[in-house]
């Protein structure tokens, strides 16, 4: 396979189909809200769900398609990881540009009195109407959703289902213990009062999770769980 071009093309084509499907769903949802607004006065719609869902769910699919196809066609794990992260970053920017374009079009039509259905945007929680800030908010949320989901799937793929579930159980017990004894009001108050800082924190968490995915999977097994144990390199495929 040709260096990064082949794997990137493979990931790009797959994500392009997802983009077309989700964009069609988002536009259809918007049109539905416009029709609904003709008979309901107090309704507020939202459109970010399909795109946010794509970047949260897609990493769960990529190891069944992109990873397997890349290695089967002679690519390496590092080529897969670079192409996956590059294609995903590109499509996050494209999707959020389209999404915010629809939001701005809806706001324009609403101000002109042509339609009467407002749309809720996650950017409203930061207390600003700046469209660039709204775009940035969507970008941070999608980086968080994609990075964390990709990180979880990388851990799952590397260690296998049984070890992953054992680890997940341990983490869940720690979280439950924390929730039982911690003062969550302080945390929620901080999130509300420092929402923009909170968004940058979760964005950084998304970047860190994506970086962790690279560290884990650059010598990952050929199949979920592998058969070389936790810390041994699988040398069947060139790194």
CSV table of C-alpha atoms in Angstrom, one decimal:
chain,number,residue,atom,x,y,z
A,1,UNK,CA,0.0,0.0,0.0
A,2,UNK,CA,1.3,3.5,-1.0
A,3,UNK,CA,2.7,5.1,2.3
A,4,UNK,CA,-0.1,7.2,3.9
A,5,UNK,CA,-2.0,7.9,0.7
A,6,UNK,CA,-3.7,4.4,0.5
A,7,UNK,CA,-4.8,4.2,4.1
A,8,UNK,CA,-5.9,7.9,4.1
A,9,UNK,CA,-8.0,7.3,0.9
A,10,UNK,CA,-9.5,4.2,2.5
A,11,UNK,CA,-10.5,6.1,5.6
A,12,UNK,CA,-11.5,9.2,3.7
A,13,UNK,CA,-13.9,7.3,1.4
A,14,UNK,CA,-15.5,5.6,4.3
A,15,UNK,CA,-16.0,8.7,6.3
A,16,UNK,CA,-17.2,10.6,3.2
A,17,UNK,CA,-20.2,8.2,3.0
A,18,UNK,CA,-20.9,8.7,6.7
A,19,UNK,CA,-20.8,12.5,6.1
A,20,UNK,CA,-23.3,12.3,3.2
A,21,UNK,CA,-25.7,10.2,5.2
A,22,UNK,CA,-25.5,12.3,8.4
A,23,UNK,CA,-25.7,15.6,6.4
A,24,UNK,CA,-28.9,14.3,4.7
A,25,UNK,CA,-30.4,13.3,8.0
A,26,UNK,CA,-29.5,16.7,9.5
A,27,UNK,CA,-31.0,18.7,6.6
A,28,UNK,CA,-34.1,16.5,6.7
A,29,UNK,CA,-34.4,17.1,10.5
A,30,UNK,CA,-34.1,20.8,10.0
A,31,UNK,CA,-36.9,20.8,7.3
A,32,UNK,CA,-39.0,18.8,9.7
A,33,UNK,CA,-38.5,21.4,12.4
A,34,UNK,CA,-39.5,24.1,9.9
A,35,UNK,CA,-42.7,22.3,9.1
A,36,UNK,CA,-43.4,21.7,12.8
A,37,UNK,CA,-42.8,25.3,13.6
A,38,UNK,CA,-45.8,26.2,11.4
A,39,UNK,CA,-48.2,24.7,13.9
A,40,UNK,CA,-46.2,24.8,17.2
A,41,UNK,CA,-45.2,28.2,18.7
A,42,UNK,CA,-43.1,27.2,21.7
A,43,UNK,CA,-40.9,24.4,20.2
A,44,UNK,CA,-37.1,24.7,20.0
A,45,UNK,CA,-35.2,22.2,17.8
A,46,UNK,CA,-31.6,21.1,17.8
A,47,UNK,CA,-29.5,19.7,15.0
A,48,UNK,CA,-26.1,18.7,16.4
A,49,UNK,CA,-27.2,15.2,17.5
A,50,UNK,CA,-26.5,13.3,14.2
A,51,UNK,CA,-23.0,14.7,13.8
A,52,UNK,CA,-22.1,14.4,17.5
A,53,UNK,CA,-23.4,10.8,17.3
A,54,UNK,CA,-21.2,10.1,14.3
A,55,UNK,CA,-18.0,11.0,16.0
A,56,UNK,CA,-19.0,9.1,19.2
A,57,UNK,CA,-20.0,5.9,17.4
A,58,UNK,CA,-17.7,5.8,14.4
A,59,UNK,CA,-14.6,4.6,16.4
A,60,UNK,CA,-16.6,1.6,17.4
A,61,UNK,CA,-16.9,0.6,13.7
A,62,UNK,CA,-13.4,1.5,12.5
A,63,UNK,CA,-11.6,-1.5,13.9
A,64,UNK,CA,-14.0,-3.8,12.0
A,65,UNK,CA,-13.4,-2.0,8.7
A,66,UNK,CA,-10.5,0.5,8.4
A,67,UNK,CA,-8.0,-1.4,10.6
A,68,UNK,CA,-8.7,-4.8,9.1
A,69,UNK,CA,-8.7,-3.5,5.5
A,70,UNK,CA,-5.6,-1.4,5.9
A,71,UNK,CA,-3.5,-4.3,7.3
A,72,UNK,CA,-5.0,-6.8,4.8
A,73,UNK,CA,-3.9,-4.5,1.9
A,74,UNK,CA,-0.3,-4.4,3.2
A,75,UNK,CA,-0.6,-1.2,5.3
A,76,UNK,CA,0.9,-0.9,8.8
A,77,UNK,CA,-0.7,0.0,12.1
A,78,UNK,CA,1.0,3.5,12.1
A,79,UNK,CA,-0.3,4.2,8.7
A,80,UNK,CA,-3.8,3.3,9.9
A,81,UNK,CA,-3.5,5.5,13.0
A,82,UNK,CA,-2.2,8.5,11.1
A,83,UNK,CA,-4.7,8.2,8.3
A,84,UNK,CA,-7.6,7.6,10.8
A,85,UNK,CA,-6.7,10.7,12.9
A,86,UNK,CA,-6.1,12.9,9.9
A,87,UNK,CA,-9.3,11.9,8.1
A,88,UNK,CA,-11.3,12.3,11.3
A,89,UNK,CA,-9.8,15.7,12.0
A,90,UNK,CA,-10.6,16.8,8.5
A,91,UNK,CA,-14.2,15.6,8.7
A,92,UNK,CA,-14.8,17.1,12.1
A,93,UNK,CA,-13.9,20.5,10.6
A,94,UNK,CA,-16.1,19.9,7.5
A,95,UNK,CA,-19.1,18.6,9.5
A,96,UNK,CA,-19.0,21.4,12.0
A,97,UNK,CA,-18.7,24.0,9.1
A,98,UNK,CA,-21.8,22.5,7.5
A,99,UNK,CA,-23.7,22.3,10.8
A,100,UNK,CA,-22.9,25.9,11.8
A,101,UNK,CA,-23.8,27.0,8.3
A,102,UNK,CA,-27.3,25.6,8.8
A,103,UNK,CA,-27.6,27.2,12.2
A,104,UNK,CA,-26.6,30.6,10.8
A,105,UNK,CA,-29.0,30.2,7.9
A,106,UNK,CA,-31.8,29.3,10.4
A,107,UNK,CA,-30.9,32.4,12.5
A,108,UNK,CA,-31.0,34.6,9.5
A,109,UNK,CA,-34.4,33.3,8.3
A,110,UNK,CA,-35.7,33.6,11.9
A,111,UNK,CA,-34.6,37.3,12.1
A,112,UNK,CA,-36.2,38.0,8.8
A,113,UNK,CA,-39.5,36.6,10.0
A,114,UNK,CA,-39.6,33.9,7.3
A,115,UNK,CA,-39.6,31.0,9.8
A,116,UNK,CA,-40.5,30.8,13.4
A,117,UNK,CA,-38.5,27.9,14.8
A,118,UNK,CA,-35.4,28.7,16.9
A,119,UNK,CA,-32.6,26.1,17.2
A,120,UNK,CA,-30.7,25.3,20.4
A,121,UNK,CA,-26.9,25.3,20.0
A,122,UNK,CA,-24.4,24.1,22.6
A,123,UNK,CA,-22.6,27.4,22.2
A,124,UNK,CA,-25.5,29.1,23.9
A,125,UNK,CA,-24.2,27.7,27.2
A,126,UNK,CA,-21.1,29.9,27.0
A,127,UNK,CA,-23.2,33.1,27.0
A,128,UNK,CA,-22.1,34.5,23.6
A,129,UNK,CA,-23.7,34.7,20.2
A,130,UNK,CA,-20.3,34.8,18.3
A,131,UNK,CA,-20.7,32.3,15.4
A,132,UNK,CA,-16.9,31.6,15.5
A,133,UNK,CA,-17.2,30.7,19.2
A,134,UNK,CA,-20.2,28.4,18.4
A,135,UNK,CA,-18.1,26.6,15.7
A,136,UNK,CA,-15.2,26.3,18.3
A,137,UNK,CA,-17.6,24.8,20.9
A,138,UNK,CA,-18.8,22.2,18.4
A,139,UNK,CA,-15.2,21.4,17.5
A,140,UNK,CA,-14.2,20.8,21.1
A,141,UNK,CA,-17.3,18.6,21.8
A,142,UNK,CA,-16.6,16.5,18.7
A,143,UNK,CA,-12.8,16.1,19.5
A,144,UNK,CA,-13.9,15.0,23.0
A,145,UNK,CA,-16.5,12.5,21.7
A,146,UNK,CA,-14.2,11.1,19.0
A,147,UNK,CA,-11.0,11.0,21.1
A,148,UNK,CA,-12.6,9.3,24.1
A,149,UNK,CA,-14.5,6.8,22.0
A,150,UNK,CA,-11.4,6.0,19.9
A,151,UNK,CA,-9.4,5.6,23.1
A,152,UNK,CA,-11.9,3.3,24.7
A,153,UNK,CA,-12.0,1.2,21.5
A,154,UNK,CA,-8.2,1.0,21.3
A,155,UNK,CA,-8.0,-0.3,24.8
A,156,UNK,CA,-10.8,-2.8,24.1
A,157,UNK,CA,-9.1,-3.9,20.9
A,158,UNK,CA,-5.6,-4.3,22.4
A,159,UNK,CA,-6.6,-6.1,25.6
A,160,UNK,CA,-9.6,-8.0,24.4
A,161,UNK,CA,-13.2,-8.2,25.7
A,162,UNK,CA,-12.6,-10.1,28.9
A,163,UNK,CA,-9.7,-8.0,30.2
A,164,UNK,CA,-11.4,-4.8,29.0
A,165,UNK,CA,-14.6,-5.7,31.0
A,166,UNK,CA,-12.5,-6.5,34.1
A,167,UNK,CA,-10.8,-3.2,33.8
A,168,UNK,CA,-14.0,-1.4,33.1
A,169,UNK,CA,-15.6,-2.9,36.2
A,170,UNK,CA,-12.7,-1.7,38.3
A,171,UNK,CA,-13.0,1.8,36.9
A,172,UNK,CA,-16.8,1.8,37.4
A,173,UNK,CA,-16.3,0.9,41.1
A,174,UNK,CA,-13.9,3.8,41.6
A,175,UNK,CA,-16.3,6.2,39.9
A,176,UNK,CA,-19.3,5.0,41.9
A,177,UNK,CA,-17.2,5.4,45.1
A,178,UNK,CA,-16.3,8.9,44.1
A,179,UNK,CA,-19.9,9.8,43.3
A,180,UNK,CA,-21.0,8.4,46.6
A,181,UNK,CA,-18.6,10.6,48.7
A,182,UNK,CA,-17.8,13.6,46.6
A,183,UNK,CA,-19.6,16.9,46.7
A,184,UNK,CA,-20.9,17.1,43.1
A,185,UNK,CA,-22.6,20.5,43.7
A,186,UNK,CA,-19.1,22.1,43.7
A,187,UNK,CA,-18.2,20.4,40.4
A,188,UNK,CA,-21.5,21.3,38.7
A,189,UNK,CA,-21.2,24.9,39.9
A,190,UNK,CA,-17.7,25.1,38.5
A,191,UNK,CA,-18.9,23.7,35.1
A,192,UNK,CA,-21.8,26.2,34.9
A,193,UNK,CA,-19.7,29.2,36.0
A,194,UNK,CA,-16.6,28.3,33.9
A,195,UNK,CA,-18.3,26.6,31.0
A,196,UNK,CA,-15.7,27.7,28.3
A,197,UNK,CA,-12.9,26.5,30.5
A,198,UNK,CA,-14.7,23.2,30.9
A,199,UNK,CA,-15.1,22.8,27.2
A,200,UNK,CA,-11.3,23.3,26.7
A,201,UNK,CA,-10.7,20.7,29.4
A,202,UNK,CA,-12.9,18.1,27.7
A,203,UNK,CA,-11.3,19.0,24.4
A,204,UNK,CA,-7.8,18.3,25.9
A,205,UNK,CA,-9.2,15.0,27.3
A,206,UNK,CA,-10.2,14.1,23.7
A,207,UNK,CA,-6.7,14.9,22.3
A,208,UNK,CA,-5.1,12.9,25.2
A,209,UNK,CA,-7.3,9.9,24.5
A,210,UNK,CA,-6.5,10.0,20.8
A,211,UNK,CA,-2.8,10.2,21.6
A,212,UNK,CA,-3.2,7.3,24.0
A,213,UNK,CA,-4.8,5.3,21.1
A,214,UNK,CA,-1.6,5.9,19.1
A,215,UNK,CA,0.6,4.7,21.9
A,216,UNK,CA,-1.5,1.6,22.5
A,217,UNK,CA,-2.2,0.6,18.9
A,218,UNK,CA,1.1,1.4,17.2
A,219,UNK,CA,2.1,-2.2,18.1
A,220,UNK,CA,-1.4,-3.5,18.5
A,221,UNK,CA,-2.5,-7.1,17.7
A,222,UNK,CA,-4.0,-8.1,14.4
A,223,UNK,CA,-7.3,-9.1,16.0
A,224,UNK,CA,-9.2,-8.0,19.2
A,225,UNK,CA,-7.3,-9.2,22.2
A,226,UNK,CA,-4.5,-10.7,20.2
A,227,UNK,CA,-2.6,-13.7,21.4
A,228,UNK,CA,0.8,-12.3,22.5
A,229,UNK,CA,-0.2,-11.1,26.0
A,230,UNK,CA,-0.3,-7.5,27.2
A,231,UNK,CA,3.2,-6.2,26.5
A,232,UNK,CA,4.6,-8.2,23.6
A,233,UNK,CA,4.9,-6.8,20.1
A,234,UNK,CA,3.1,-8.6,17.3
A,235,UNK,CA,5.7,-8.9,14.5
A,236,UNK,CA,3.5,-10.5,11.9
A,237,UNK,CA,2.9,-7.1,10.3
A,238,UNK,CA,5.6,-4.5,9.7
A,239,UNK,CA,5.2,-1.4,12.0
